[in-house]
Amino acid sequence: DVKVTQSSRYLVKRTGEKVFLECVQDMDHENMFWYRQDPGLGLRLIYFSYDVKMKEKGDIPEGYSVSREKKERFSLILESASTNQTSMYLCASSFLTGYEQYFGPGTRLTVT
Amino acid sequence: AQTVTQSQPEMSVQEAETVTLSCTYDTSESDYYLFWYKQPPSRQMILVIRQEAYKQQNATENRFSVNFQKAAKSFSLKISDSQLGDAAMYFCAYRSALGGYNKLIFGAGTRLAVHP
């Protein structure tokens, strides 16, 4: 079975802190994604990566950056966390374009 | 730009009954994919069912089936013989068949409660 893991289930950070959210997949998938999930808005794509060191902006990239130094790991970085970044963050991966996306359990981030 | 709309924020159903979750979408494309994802409380999101737009036949997976109406841009999910384990958030999603990546566009979700 495909396994996508995220470093934390719950995280509390202060405004202005630099925050790292880590995602690891164990199936040698090419594509990895970061989504943000908010009530009433569904999931929105922040960034995705189709290969090591390659990234593309999604629909809401402002205030975020990403890093993919190894194929299995995709990090989401909040350079200076703000309260409006309080949300559930979901990572996903897929083998190639057109294949099913597999999701991680999510990280619920609270910025105070 | 494509959009996905789920007009039912919450639904409920009695165990063993049938429930239908609604989804409409807007696109100018003719070739695309539609999905229903399930997110149980505190658990990972999983794919329930997918539909290719070029296929006229509605997809079915055990107790889950869809009613795909391409002209009406409607994609509803029917859950038959509902079980307590079906309680979850359900998301409808769209993916273009064009383009170089796997972007999913999600609706706002429908929270389904199942009552014994």
XYZ file of C-alpha atoms in Angstrom:
228
model
C 0.000 0.000 0.000
C 1.053 3.553 -0.679
C 1.979 5.379 2.441
C 2.115 9.158 2.725
C 3.173 10.464 6.099
C 3.300 13.959 7.521
C 5.643 14.996 10.294
C 3.019 16.279 12.721
C -0.728 15.836 13.206
C -1.022 19.011 15.280
C 1.235 22.020 15.407
C 0.987 25.318 17.276
C 3.237 28.180 16.250
C 3.507 31.857 16.984
C 3.056 34.667 14.501
C 6.293 35.406 12.687
C 7.850 31.988 13.237
C 9.289 29.999 10.361
C 7.359 26.766 10.037
C 8.321 23.564 8.252
C 5.771 20.911 7.332
C 7.267 17.668 6.107
C 5.759 15.030 3.878
C 7.251 11.676 2.944
C 5.959 9.058 0.518
C 7.322 5.561 0.180
C 6.210 4.573 -3.329
C 8.708 6.352 -5.547
C 6.029 8.735 -6.797
C 7.056 11.491 -9.182
C 4.405 14.036 -8.249
C 3.818 15.531 -4.820
C 1.308 18.170 -3.723
C 0.513 20.460 -0.835
C -3.107 21.449 -0.232
C -4.755 23.630 2.328
C -8.178 22.589 3.650
C -10.551 25.159 5.137
C -14.238 24.777 6.091
C -16.518 25.837 3.283
C -13.629 26.107 0.823
C -12.626 22.494 0.329
C -9.011 21.806 -0.615
C -6.932 24.349 -2.467
C -3.603 23.625 -4.098
C -0.650 25.560 -2.699
C 2.286 24.065 -4.597
C 3.164 20.889 -6.373
C 6.332 19.210 -7.562
C 6.733 16.891 -10.547
C 10.367 15.993 -9.936
C 13.233 16.572 -7.554
C 14.029 20.284 -7.280
C 11.106 21.100 -9.589
C 8.075 22.979 -8.355
C 5.059 24.806 -9.668
C 2.732 27.257 -7.968
C -0.802 26.207 -7.315
C -3.781 28.440 -6.700
C -2.734 29.990 -3.388
C 1.092 30.094 -3.168
C 1.372 33.461 -1.442
C 3.116 33.216 1.912
C 4.426 29.710 1.223
C 7.445 28.100 -0.346
C 8.418 24.480 -0.919
C 11.475 22.316 -1.144
C 12.023 18.933 -2.755
C 15.628 17.824 -2.430
C 14.826 14.110 -2.478
C 12.179 12.299 -4.442
C 10.362 10.955 -1.401
C 10.233 14.170 0.601
C 8.316 17.389 -0.041
C 8.448 20.227 2.461
C 6.106 23.167 2.845
C 7.642 26.270 4.394
C 5.876 29.214 5.964
C 8.597 31.860 6.043
C 6.782 34.039 8.574
C 3.645 32.420 9.894
C 0.516 34.524 10.157
C -2.810 33.853 11.832
C -4.553 33.532 8.459
C -2.398 30.490 7.787
C -4.138 28.592 10.564
C -5.539 25.626 8.668
C -5.356 21.918 7.887
C -2.521 21.090 5.493
C -2.686 17.960 3.384
C 0.106 16.415 1.401
C -0.525 14.076 -1.526
C 1.500 12.138 -4.036
C 0.869 10.361 -7.330
C 2.928 8.118 -9.535
C 2.680 10.280 -12.626
C 0.294 12.787 -14.101
C -3.062 11.098 -14.565
C -2.644 8.640 -11.744
C -4.536 8.610 -8.461
C -3.416 10.978 -5.725
C -2.780 9.461 -2.304
C -3.170 11.706 0.705
C -1.387 11.985 4.006
C -3.245 12.291 7.336
C -2.915 16.069 7.453
C -1.308 18.582 9.797
C -3.585 20.906 11.700
C -1.587 24.098 12.130
C -2.616 26.808 14.551
C -0.814 30.142 14.422
C -1.366 32.324 17.480
C -11.366 28.406 -14.913
C -13.012 25.261 -13.707
C -15.134 25.244 -10.577
C -16.778 22.527 -8.514
C -19.858 23.175 -6.395
C -21.285 21.022 -3.646
C -24.486 22.680 -2.519
C -25.156 20.445 0.487
C -22.847 21.304 3.393
C -24.408 18.548 5.514
C -26.493 15.475 4.887
C -27.758 12.685 7.072
C -29.031 9.192 6.433
C -30.319 6.273 8.425
C -28.259 3.129 8.481
C -29.168 0.780 5.594
C -30.861 3.606 3.671
C -29.703 5.271 0.462
C -28.372 8.806 0.197
C -27.328 10.942 -2.760
C -24.715 13.680 -2.571
C -24.825 16.370 -5.235
C -22.001 17.922 -7.214
C -22.018 20.271 -10.163
C -19.035 21.607 -12.042
C -18.247 24.175 -14.644
C -15.775 23.675 -17.454
C -15.340 24.434 -21.110
C -13.297 21.301 -21.647
C -14.682 18.120 -23.136
C -12.181 15.680 -21.709
C -11.724 15.453 -17.954
C -12.048 13.236 -14.914
C -14.327 13.478 -11.920
C -13.754 11.994 -8.491
C -15.403 11.490 -5.152
C -13.079 11.448 -2.151
C -13.990 10.408 1.378
C -12.358 11.912 4.473
C -13.368 10.060 7.660
C -12.969 11.904 10.954
C -9.266 12.145 11.843
C -8.346 9.769 9.052
C -6.759 10.035 5.643
C -8.646 11.027 2.547
C -9.259 8.153 0.193
C -10.581 7.877 -3.328
C -14.095 6.453 -3.487
C -14.849 6.492 -7.177
C -13.734 8.087 -10.433
C -15.430 8.801 -13.725
C -13.875 9.523 -17.092
C -15.866 12.122 -19.021
C -15.576 10.204 -22.278
C -17.324 7.201 -20.762
C -21.100 7.265 -20.872
C -21.467 4.428 -18.420
C -21.737 5.503 -14.809
C -18.982 4.234 -12.528
C -19.811 1.843 -9.712
C -17.776 0.600 -6.772
C -19.683 -1.799 -4.563
C -22.273 0.310 -2.676
C -21.088 3.529 -4.295
C -22.293 4.661 -7.690
C -22.421 7.917 -9.584
C -24.944 9.605 -11.823
C -22.863 11.435 -14.398
C -24.804 13.878 -16.536
C -22.248 15.473 -18.846
C -24.581 17.912 -20.560
C -25.900 19.135 -17.226
C -22.396 19.093 -15.705
C -23.666 17.108 -12.781
C -21.900 14.314 -10.910
C -23.811 12.941 -7.937
C -22.741 10.131 -5.607
C -25.219 7.535 -4.429
C -24.435 5.473 -1.362
C -26.646 2.417 -0.994
C -27.189 0.423 2.185
C -25.454 3.123 4.230
C -23.192 1.980 7.036
C -21.914 3.749 10.127
C -18.447 3.722 8.574
C -19.700 5.849 5.707
C -19.876 8.868 8.018
C -17.305 11.311 6.665
C -16.663 14.443 4.646
C -17.142 13.771 0.962
C -15.397 15.878 -1.623
C -16.164 16.061 -5.299
C -13.145 16.868 -7.469
C -12.365 17.667 -11.085
C -9.218 17.093 -13.062
C -8.546 18.209 -16.589
C -7.305 15.617 -19.067
C -5.202 18.342 -20.655
C -2.132 19.992 -19.303
C 1.061 18.688 -17.840
C 0.158 18.002 -14.274
C -2.314 16.344 -11.997
C -4.147 19.293 -10.467
C -7.382 18.494 -8.670
C -10.072 21.118 -8.149
C -12.226 20.357 -5.130
C -15.684 21.329 -4.036
C -16.354 22.611 -0.529
C -17.396 19.185 0.728
C -20.489 17.552 2.199
C -20.469 16.196 5.725
C -22.459 12.973 5.881
C -23.853 11.710 9.167
C -25.124 8.145 9.430
C -27.650 7.415 12.171
C -28.208 3.928 13.594
